Every structure is written in structure tokens, then in C-alpha cells.
Coordinates of C-alpha atoms in Angstrom, one line a residue:
M1 CA 100.6 90.0 87.0
K2 CA 97.2 88.3 87.0
K3 CA 97.0 88.5 90.8
I4 CA 98.0 92.2 90.8
S5 CA 95.3 92.9 88.2
Q6 CA 92.7 91.1 90.4
F7 CA 93.9 93.0 93.4
L8 CA 93.3 96.3 91.5
V9 CA 89.9 95.1 90.4
G10 CA 89.0 94.4 94.0
L11 CA 90.2 97.8 95.1
C12 CA 88.1 99.6 92.5
F13 CA 85.0 97.7 93.7
S14 CA 85.9 98.7 97.2
I15 CA 85.7 102.3 96.1
G16 CA 82.1 101.8 95.2
L17 CA 81.3 100.9 98.7
L18 CA 82.3 104.2 100.3
G19 CA 80.2 107.1 99.1
A20 CA 77.9 109.7 100.6
A21 CA 75.9 108.2 103.4
Q22 CA 73.3 108.7 106.0
A23 CA 74.8 108.4 109.4
Q24 CA 71.9 106.2 110.7
E25 CA 72.4 103.5 108.1
A26 CA 73.8 100.2 109.2
P27 CA 77.3 99.6 107.7
D28 CA 76.2 96.7 105.5
V29 CA 73.1 98.6 104.2
L30 CA 75.3 101.6 103.4
I31 CA 77.8 99.5 101.6
K32 CA 75.2 97.6 99.5
R33 CA 73.5 100.8 98.5
L34 CA 76.6 102.7 97.5
S35 CA 78.2 99.8 95.7
T36 CA 75.4 100.0 93.1
E37 CA 75.7 103.7 92.7
I38 CA 79.4 103.9 91.9
V39 CA 79.7 100.6 90.0
D40 CA 76.9 101.7 87.7
A41 CA 78.7 105.1 87.2
A42 CA 81.9 103.3 86.3
K43 CA 80.2 101.0 83.8
N44 CA 78.1 103.7 82.1
D45 CA 80.3 106.8 82.1
K46 CA 82.1 106.9 78.7
D47 CA 84.7 109.3 80.1
I48 CA 85.6 107.0 82.9
Q49 CA 85.8 104.0 80.6
S50 CA 88.1 105.9 78.2
G51 CA 90.4 106.7 81.1
N52 CA 89.6 110.4 81.6
R53 CA 91.7 111.0 84.7
Q54 CA 89.9 114.2 85.8
R55 CA 86.5 112.5 85.6
I56 CA 87.7 109.5 87.5
N57 CA 89.3 111.7 90.2
D58 CA 86.1 113.7 90.5
L59 CA 84.2 110.5 91.1
V60 CA 86.7 109.4 93.8
E61 CA 86.7 112.8 95.4
A62 CA 82.9 112.9 95.6
K63 CA 82.1 109.4 96.5
V64 CA 85.0 108.0 98.5
L65 CA 87.3 110.5 100.3
P66 CA 84.8 111.9 102.8
H67 CA 84.1 108.4 104.1
I68 CA 87.5 107.0 104.8
N69 CA 89.4 107.6 108.0
F70 CA 92.7 108.3 106.4
E71 CA 94.4 109.3 109.6
R72 CA 93.6 106.0 111.3
M73 CA 94.5 104.1 108.1
T74 CA 97.8 105.9 107.8
S75 CA 98.7 105.6 111.5
L76 CA 98.1 101.8 111.3
A77 CA 100.2 101.5 108.2
V78 CA 103.1 103.6 109.7
S79 CA 102.7 101.5 112.9
K80 CA 104.9 102.4 115.9
S81 CA 106.7 105.1 114.0
W82 CA 103.5 107.1 113.9
R83 CA 103.8 107.9 117.6
S84 CA 107.3 109.3 117.3
A85 CA 106.4 111.5 114.3
T86 CA 105.8 115.2 114.8
P87 CA 102.3 116.6 114.1
D88 CA 103.6 118.1 110.9
Q89 CA 105.1 114.8 109.8
Q90 CA 101.9 113.0 110.6
K91 CA 100.0 115.5 108.5
Q92 CA 102.3 115.0 105.6
L93 CA 102.1 111.3 105.9
V94 CA 98.3 111.4 105.8
T95 CA 98.3 113.7 102.8
E96 CA 100.8 111.6 100.8
F97 CA 99.2 108.2 101.7
R98 CA 95.8 109.6 100.8
T99 CA 97.2 110.7 97.4
L100 CA 98.8 107.3 96.9
L101 CA 95.5 105.5 97.4
I102 CA 93.7 107.9 95.1
H103 CA 96.1 107.1 92.3
T104 CA 95.8 103.4 93.0
Y105 CA 92.0 103.5 93.1
S106 CA 91.7 105.8 90.0
G107 CA 93.9 103.5 88.0
A108 CA 91.7 100.5 88.8
I109 CA 88.2 102.0 88.2
T110 CA 88.4 101.6 84.5
Q111 CA 88.6 97.8 84.9
I112 CA 85.0 97.6 86.0
R113 CA 83.1 95.8 83.3
D114 CA 80.6 93.0 83.9
Q115 CA 81.4 92.2 87.5
R116 CA 78.8 92.2 90.3
V117 CA 79.0 92.2 94.1
E118 CA 77.5 89.6 96.4
F119 CA 77.5 90.1 100.2
K120 CA 78.0 87.5 102.9
P121 CA 75.7 87.5 105.9
F122 CA 76.4 90.4 108.2
R123 CA 76.5 90.0 112.0
S124 CA 77.0 92.7 114.6
A125 CA 75.7 93.8 118.0
P126 CA 74.0 97.2 118.6
D127 CA 76.9 98.4 120.7
D128 CA 79.6 97.5 118.2
T129 CA 81.9 100.4 117.3
E130 CA 84.0 98.4 114.8
V131 CA 82.6 95.8 112.3
E132 CA 83.7 93.8 109.2
V133 CA 81.5 93.6 106.1
K134 CA 82.4 90.7 103.8
S135 CA 81.6 90.4 100.1
L136 CA 82.5 88.7 96.8
V137 CA 83.1 90.2 93.4
I138 CA 81.7 87.8 90.9
Q139 CA 83.5 87.9 87.5
T140 CA 82.5 86.5 84.1
R141 CA 85.9 85.0 84.0
G142 CA 88.0 83.7 86.8
E143 CA 87.3 83.0 90.5
P144 CA 85.3 85.4 92.7
L145 CA 87.4 88.0 94.5
Q146 CA 87.0 88.0 98.2
L147 CA 86.7 91.4 99.8
S148 CA 86.3 92.5 103.4
Y149 CA 85.9 95.9 104.9
R150 CA 86.7 97.1 108.4
L151 CA 84.6 100.1 109.4
E152 CA 84.4 102.1 112.6
K153 CA 81.5 104.1 114.1
T154 CA 82.2 107.8 114.4
A155 CA 80.2 110.8 115.2
S156 CA 79.7 111.4 111.5
G157 CA 78.7 107.9 110.6
W158 CA 80.5 104.7 109.7
K159 CA 84.0 105.1 108.1
I160 CA 86.3 102.5 106.6
F161 CA 89.8 102.1 107.9
D162 CA 91.0 98.9 106.2
I163 CA 90.2 96.8 103.1
N164 CA 91.0 93.1 102.5
V165 CA 91.5 92.1 98.9
L166 CA 92.4 88.5 98.0
G167 CA 93.3 87.7 101.7
A168 CA 95.6 90.7 102.1
W169 CA 94.6 93.7 104.3
L170 CA 95.6 97.0 102.7
V171 CA 97.2 98.3 105.9
E172 CA 99.4 95.2 106.3
T173 CA 100.4 95.4 102.7
Y174 CA 102.0 98.8 103.2
K175 CA 103.2 98.3 106.8
G176 CA 106.2 96.3 105.8
S177 CA 107.6 98.6 103.2
F178 CA 106.9 101.7 105.3
S179 CA 108.7 100.2 108.3
A180 CA 111.7 99.3 106.1
E181 CA 111.9 102.8 104.8
V182 CA 111.7 104.4 108.2
S183 CA 114.4 102.1 109.5
K184 CA 116.7 103.2 106.7
N185 CA 115.9 106.9 106.3
G186 CA 113.5 107.9 109.1
V187 CA 110.0 109.4 108.9
D188 CA 111.2 112.1 106.6
G189 CA 112.6 109.5 104.3
L190 CA 109.3 107.8 104.1
I191 CA 107.6 111.1 103.3
K192 CA 110.1 111.8 100.6
T193 CA 109.6 108.3 99.1
L194 CA 105.8 108.8 99.0
V195 CA 106.1 112.2 97.5
E196 CA 108.3 110.9 94.7
K197 CA 106.0 107.9 94.1
N198 CA 103.0 110.2 93.8
K199 CA 104.8 112.5 91.4
K200 CA 105.5 109.5 89.1
L201 CA 102.0 108.2 89.3
A202 CA 100.6 111.7 88.5
A203 CA 102.8 111.9 85.5
A204 CA 102.0 108.5 84.1
P205 CA 99.4 108.2 81.4
A206 CA 96.0 107.0 82.5
K207 CA 95.3 103.3 81.9
K208 CA 92.3 102.3 79.8

């Protein structure tokens, strides 16, 4: 349970690194600037701290979603089955995976308290189209949480397509369970499973 809690704390900090951005910003500069904005909001907004789901979702919608490549993230998680899925199935998978991540992130945001983020030296070449930004979440109690972010350069700026929390890449974390579900019940079975999971998460009371 402790490791799961740490994973969620790491995820909620990763949210703070993905907000509205200027396309010309380097990926590490973007992440450093935005981490301050959203972490401060999570610490100081009483509605967020009390578990107000609508307020938390509004924060995620405004600061996070426009800057994640959900289609690429979903295609990587679904792996080889993505290519055999119909365009409609792919659209449904992206929608449900996006919703699943929103629930996960929103449930973790209220855990932000006294943590702070430190960044490791960033190295990249001018022609790089994919980069990794590494950081640590420093906690008042417990060991630092290692976080890494994979970003890609797009026409609209840098976008994230994978997150590493406690040594586990988010895409890999889901890939195994998604593959097992597709093997048993096909792509439609995976979509059904995601829909049902999202319904349960939506109905569950917000954690404080």
C-alpha cells in the first residue's frame, strides 16, 4: 500500500509538469515553470485540498489534457493490438484511457502537501524530437520519488507520452493487463473493461 501511495503522489506531481506552454520553450524549462504553477495551486486551493472533484477535474482539464499525446500513449499501451483495431475502436480506446488517467490523477492531486521538485541535469541536442526529463520529488518523510518524463516535439510544442514513477513507466504498467484482456476478449473486451472501470471510479467518493 505504501508503494501504491507513493506512485500516486508521483503521478500527481507529474500532472503539474504539463500545463499551458509556449511552443518555443525547451522541454525542461517548460516542465520546471509549470510544476510550480500547479503544485502551488494544489497546495493553496482549499477546494482541492478538501477533495472537491469538480475543482480538481477543472484543474486537470485546464493544465494537463491539452499537453499530453493521448493517442500515442494509448497506442503504446495497447501495443500490437492497436494496429488491428478499427478507427472507431481506436477512438474509443483513447477516450477511455484518457478518462482512466484523469481519474487516477485527480485522485492523487489532494496528496500534495509539503513536497517539492528537484530536477536532474537535462541533456539534449537541437535536432532531438524525443527527450527525457528527470526529476525527484523531495518529501518531508520517506525517500525521494524518482520521476522521468518522455516528451516528443510536435508542431504545437512538446507533449508528454510516458511517465516513469518509482522505476515503472506508465505505458508498460498498463501494457500487460491490456494485452491479457485483448487475448481473452478482443479489443471490444478491453474497451468494455475500461468503460466499466471508469464508471466505478466516477461513482466512488473523492478521496481527501
